[in-house]
Short mmCIF file of C-alpha atoms and ligand atoms in Angstrom, two decimals:
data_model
loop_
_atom_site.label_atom_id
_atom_site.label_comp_id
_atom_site.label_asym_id
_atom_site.label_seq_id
_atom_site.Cartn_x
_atom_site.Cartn_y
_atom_site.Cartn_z
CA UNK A 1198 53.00 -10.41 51.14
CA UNK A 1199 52.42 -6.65 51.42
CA UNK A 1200 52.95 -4.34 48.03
CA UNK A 1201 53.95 -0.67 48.12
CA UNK A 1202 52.25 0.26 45.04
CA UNK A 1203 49.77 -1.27 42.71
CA UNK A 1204 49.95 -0.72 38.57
CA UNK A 1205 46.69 -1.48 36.61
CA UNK A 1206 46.72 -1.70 32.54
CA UNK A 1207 43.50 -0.43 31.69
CA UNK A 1208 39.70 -0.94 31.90
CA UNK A 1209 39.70 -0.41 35.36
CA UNK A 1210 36.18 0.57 35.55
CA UNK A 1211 35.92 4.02 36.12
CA UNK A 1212 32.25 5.31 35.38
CA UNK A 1213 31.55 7.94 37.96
CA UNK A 1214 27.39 8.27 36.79
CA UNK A 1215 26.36 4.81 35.99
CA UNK A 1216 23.65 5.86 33.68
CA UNK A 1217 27.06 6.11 31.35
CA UNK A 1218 28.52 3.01 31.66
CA UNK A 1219 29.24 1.97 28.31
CA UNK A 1220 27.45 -1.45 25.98
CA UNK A 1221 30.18 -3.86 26.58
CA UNK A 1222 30.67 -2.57 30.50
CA UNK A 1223 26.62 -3.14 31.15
CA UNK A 1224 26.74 -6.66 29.47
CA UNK A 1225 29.88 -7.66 31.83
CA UNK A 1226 30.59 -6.04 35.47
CA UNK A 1227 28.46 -2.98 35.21
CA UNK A 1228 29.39 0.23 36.83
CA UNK A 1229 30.83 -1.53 39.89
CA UNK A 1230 32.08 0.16 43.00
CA UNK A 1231 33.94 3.50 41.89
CA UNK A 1232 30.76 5.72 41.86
CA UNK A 1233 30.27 5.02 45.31
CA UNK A 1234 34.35 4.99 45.82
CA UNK A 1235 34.31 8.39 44.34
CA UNK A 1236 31.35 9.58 46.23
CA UNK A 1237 32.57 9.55 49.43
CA UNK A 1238 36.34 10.20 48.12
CA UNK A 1239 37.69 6.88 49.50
CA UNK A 1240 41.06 6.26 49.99
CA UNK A 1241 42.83 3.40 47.53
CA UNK A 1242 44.08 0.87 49.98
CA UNK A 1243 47.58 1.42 48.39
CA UNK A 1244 48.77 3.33 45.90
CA UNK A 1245 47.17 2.71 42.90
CA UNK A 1246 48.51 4.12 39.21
CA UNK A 1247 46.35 3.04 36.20
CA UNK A 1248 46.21 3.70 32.57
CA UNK A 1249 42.83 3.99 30.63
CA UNK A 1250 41.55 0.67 28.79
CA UNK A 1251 39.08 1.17 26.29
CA UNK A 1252 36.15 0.92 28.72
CA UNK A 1253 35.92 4.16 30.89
CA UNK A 1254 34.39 7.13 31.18
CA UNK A 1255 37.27 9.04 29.44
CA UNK A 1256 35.45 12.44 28.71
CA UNK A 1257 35.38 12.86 32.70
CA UNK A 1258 38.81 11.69 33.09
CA UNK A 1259 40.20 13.87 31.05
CA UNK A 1260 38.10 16.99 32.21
CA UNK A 1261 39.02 16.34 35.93
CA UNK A 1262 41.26 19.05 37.15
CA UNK A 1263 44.39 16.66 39.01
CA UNK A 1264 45.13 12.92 38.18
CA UNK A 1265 44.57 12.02 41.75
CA UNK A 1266 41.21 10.89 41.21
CA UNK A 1267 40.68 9.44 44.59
CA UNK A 1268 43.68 10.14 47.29
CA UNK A 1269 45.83 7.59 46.64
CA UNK A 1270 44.80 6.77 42.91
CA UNK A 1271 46.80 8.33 40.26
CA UNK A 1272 45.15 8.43 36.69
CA UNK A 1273 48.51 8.18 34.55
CA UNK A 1274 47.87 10.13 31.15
CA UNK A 1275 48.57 9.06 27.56
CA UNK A 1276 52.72 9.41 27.28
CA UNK A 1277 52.97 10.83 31.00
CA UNK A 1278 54.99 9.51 33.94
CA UNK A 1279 54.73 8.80 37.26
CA UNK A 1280 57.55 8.62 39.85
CA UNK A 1281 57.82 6.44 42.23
CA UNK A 1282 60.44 7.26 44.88
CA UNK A 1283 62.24 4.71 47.88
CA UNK A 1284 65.38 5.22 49.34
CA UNK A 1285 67.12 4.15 46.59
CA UNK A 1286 66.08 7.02 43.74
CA UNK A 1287 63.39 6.75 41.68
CA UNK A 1288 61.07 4.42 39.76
CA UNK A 1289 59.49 6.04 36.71
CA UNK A 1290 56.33 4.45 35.20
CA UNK A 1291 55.22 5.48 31.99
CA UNK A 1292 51.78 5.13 30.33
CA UNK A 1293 50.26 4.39 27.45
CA UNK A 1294 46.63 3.41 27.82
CA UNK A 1295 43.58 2.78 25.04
CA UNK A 1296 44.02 0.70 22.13
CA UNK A 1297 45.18 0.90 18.60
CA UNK A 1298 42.89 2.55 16.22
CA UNK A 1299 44.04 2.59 12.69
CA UNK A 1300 41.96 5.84 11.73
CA UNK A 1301 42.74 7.64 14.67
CA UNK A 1302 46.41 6.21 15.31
CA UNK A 1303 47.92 9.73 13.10
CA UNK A 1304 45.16 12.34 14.40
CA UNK A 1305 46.39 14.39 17.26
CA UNK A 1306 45.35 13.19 20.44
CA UNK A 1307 43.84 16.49 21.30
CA UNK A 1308 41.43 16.43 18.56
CA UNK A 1309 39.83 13.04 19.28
CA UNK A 1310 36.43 13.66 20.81
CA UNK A 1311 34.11 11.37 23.04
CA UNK A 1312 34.64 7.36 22.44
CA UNK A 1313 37.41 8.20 20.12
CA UNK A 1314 39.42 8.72 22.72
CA UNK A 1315 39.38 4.69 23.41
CA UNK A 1316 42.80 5.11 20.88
CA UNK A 1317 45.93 6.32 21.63
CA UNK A 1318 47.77 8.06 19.19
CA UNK A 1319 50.96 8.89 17.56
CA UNK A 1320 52.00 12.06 19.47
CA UNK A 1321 51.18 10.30 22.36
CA UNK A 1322 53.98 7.43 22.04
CA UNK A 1323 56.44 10.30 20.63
CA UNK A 1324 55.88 12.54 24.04
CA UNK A 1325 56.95 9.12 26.34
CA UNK A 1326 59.67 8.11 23.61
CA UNK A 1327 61.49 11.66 24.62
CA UNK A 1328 61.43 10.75 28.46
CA UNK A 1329 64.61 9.15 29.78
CA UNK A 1330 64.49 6.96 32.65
CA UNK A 1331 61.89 5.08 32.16
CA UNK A 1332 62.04 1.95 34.01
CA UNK A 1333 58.07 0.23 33.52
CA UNK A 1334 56.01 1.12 30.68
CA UNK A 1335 52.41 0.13 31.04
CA UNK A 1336 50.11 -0.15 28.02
CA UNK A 1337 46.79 -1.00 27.47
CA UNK A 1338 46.73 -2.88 24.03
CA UNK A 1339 49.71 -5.49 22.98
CA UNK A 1340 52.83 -4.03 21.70
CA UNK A 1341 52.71 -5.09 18.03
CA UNK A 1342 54.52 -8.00 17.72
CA UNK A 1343 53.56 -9.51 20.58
CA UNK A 1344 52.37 -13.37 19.62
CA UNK A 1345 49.09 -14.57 21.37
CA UNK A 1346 49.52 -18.63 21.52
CA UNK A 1347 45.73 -18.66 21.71
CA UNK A 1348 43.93 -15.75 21.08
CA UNK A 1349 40.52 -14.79 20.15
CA UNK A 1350 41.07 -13.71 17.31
CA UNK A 1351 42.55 -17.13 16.17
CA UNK A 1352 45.36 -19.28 17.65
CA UNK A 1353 48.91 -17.83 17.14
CA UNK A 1354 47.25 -14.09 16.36
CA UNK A 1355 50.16 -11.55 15.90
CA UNK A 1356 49.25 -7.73 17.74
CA UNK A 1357 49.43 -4.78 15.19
CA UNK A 1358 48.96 -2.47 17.99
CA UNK A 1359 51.12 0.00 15.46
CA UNK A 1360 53.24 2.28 17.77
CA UNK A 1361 53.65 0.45 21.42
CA UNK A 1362 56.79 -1.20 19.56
CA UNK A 1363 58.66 1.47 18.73
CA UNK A 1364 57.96 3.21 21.34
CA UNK A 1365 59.60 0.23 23.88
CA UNK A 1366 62.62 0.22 21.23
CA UNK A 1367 62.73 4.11 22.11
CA UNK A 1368 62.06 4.13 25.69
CA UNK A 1369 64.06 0.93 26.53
CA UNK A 1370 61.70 0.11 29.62
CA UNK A 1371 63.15 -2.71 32.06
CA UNK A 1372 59.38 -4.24 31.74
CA UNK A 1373 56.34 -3.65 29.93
CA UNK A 1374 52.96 -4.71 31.08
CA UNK A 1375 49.79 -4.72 29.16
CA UNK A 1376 46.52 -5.94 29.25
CA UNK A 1377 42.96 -6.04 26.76
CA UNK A 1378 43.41 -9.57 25.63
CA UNK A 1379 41.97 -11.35 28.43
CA UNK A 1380 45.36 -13.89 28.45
CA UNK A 1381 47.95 -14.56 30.39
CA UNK A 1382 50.86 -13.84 27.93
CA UNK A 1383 54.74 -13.86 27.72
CA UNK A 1384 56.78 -12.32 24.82
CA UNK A 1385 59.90 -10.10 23.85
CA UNK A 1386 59.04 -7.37 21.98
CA UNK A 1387 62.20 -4.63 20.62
CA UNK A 1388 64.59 -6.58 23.73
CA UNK A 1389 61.75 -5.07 26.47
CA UNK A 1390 59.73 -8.37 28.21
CA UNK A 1391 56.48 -7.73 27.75
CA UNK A 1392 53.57 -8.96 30.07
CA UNK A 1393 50.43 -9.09 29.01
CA UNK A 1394 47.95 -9.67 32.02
CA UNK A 1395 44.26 -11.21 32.39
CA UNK A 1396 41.06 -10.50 32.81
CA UNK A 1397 40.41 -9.75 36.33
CA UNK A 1398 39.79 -13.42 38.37
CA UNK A 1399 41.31 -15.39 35.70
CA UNK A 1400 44.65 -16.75 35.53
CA UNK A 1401 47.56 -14.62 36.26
CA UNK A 1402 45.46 -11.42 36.34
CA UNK A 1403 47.84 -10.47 38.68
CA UNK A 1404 51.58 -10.41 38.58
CA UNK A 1405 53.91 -9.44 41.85
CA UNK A 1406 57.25 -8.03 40.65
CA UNK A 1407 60.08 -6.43 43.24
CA UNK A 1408 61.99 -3.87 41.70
CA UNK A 1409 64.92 -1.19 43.17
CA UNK A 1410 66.05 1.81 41.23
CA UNK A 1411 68.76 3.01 39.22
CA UNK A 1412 69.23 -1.10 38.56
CA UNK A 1413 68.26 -2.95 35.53
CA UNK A 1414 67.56 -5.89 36.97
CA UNK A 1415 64.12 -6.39 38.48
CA UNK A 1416 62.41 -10.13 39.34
CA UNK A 1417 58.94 -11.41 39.22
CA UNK A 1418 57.49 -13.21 42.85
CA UNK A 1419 54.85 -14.97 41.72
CA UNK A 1420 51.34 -14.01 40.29
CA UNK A 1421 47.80 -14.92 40.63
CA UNK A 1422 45.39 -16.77 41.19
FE1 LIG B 2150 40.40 -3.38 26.81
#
């Protein structure tokens, strides 16, 4: 099977100077390949759109003057969108990445300095709630409301990721997708399925879904591994 485009939720990993990397990054995968990726500005091997997890370097991804990082990676910015076009129209992705921070939720996003910007924030989810169109919304954290059947947190562990549900209610997204919670997750959150994807490796870390626009309907293929 051969995809045209490739979405990623967050924590993708990108720590240009290694010497950066951040605690939780060291104790699991390290700085892995981007610096080198980045180096020698290789090519994605498909188009590639990601959101920001809560483990990047986020002070040089927001200082870098385009969000094509690499050609063919697109760094999709708290409450922007991305289009996608085939011959059909278009295919709008919006993105919310980070996750829910209750002190920094109401601070404007432009304030928040250094590993504060892990959060997103209020004026954030209001800038993609004014979009129309918006056919996939990818998020980082769980829309609240979304109900973990095991969870670390404890078994049957309810998100409060304030915001991420009102903003689906708003946006009225065919799909969401989200990751963070290292599980494998199904839910309905404001009428919008919601996807919440695993941990790299694991379980239905990856999901294959076919999609045409200016249709509502959309199906899943089959994920992995
Ligand atoms: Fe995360």
């Amino acid at each position: 099977m051969r995809f045209d485009c490739l979405l990623h939720v967050g924590d993708f990993g990108v720590w240009p100077d290694p010497r950066r990397v951040d605690k939780a990054t060291r104790r699991h995968d390290g700085a892995g390949d981007f610096p080198r990726w980045f180096e020698t500005k290789r090519e994605a091997p498909r188009k590639t759109i990601f959101i920001k997890g809560n483990h990047e370097d986020f002070v040089w991804l927001d200082a870098q003057p385009t969000t094509d990082i690499l050609p063919g990676l697109h760094y999709l910015r708290n409450g922007a969108t991305f289009d996608l076009t085939d011959d059909d129209g278009v295919i709008r992705i919006g993105g919310v990445g980070g996750c829910y921070g209750p002190t920094n939720y109401e601070r404007r996003s432009a304030s928040l300095q250094g590993y504060s910007k892990r959060h997103y924030t209020q004026d954030e989810i209001e800038r993609l709630a004014q979009v129309e169109g918006i056919d996939v919304v990818l998020t980082h954290d769980a829309p609240a409301g979304v109900t973990f059947p095991r969870h670390r947190q404890g078994d049957g562990w309810v998100s409060n990721a304030r915001g991420l549900d009102v903003l689906l209610a708003r946006a009225r997204p065919r799909v969401c997708f989200f990751g963070h919670h290292h599980t494998r997750v199904d839910a309905e959150v404001s009428g919008v399925r919601c996807i919440g994807l695993n941990k790299v490796a694991r379980p239905g870390n990856l999901v294959a879904f076919e999609m045409t626009a200016g249709r509502r309907d959309w199906r899943l293929l089959g994920e992995w591994p």
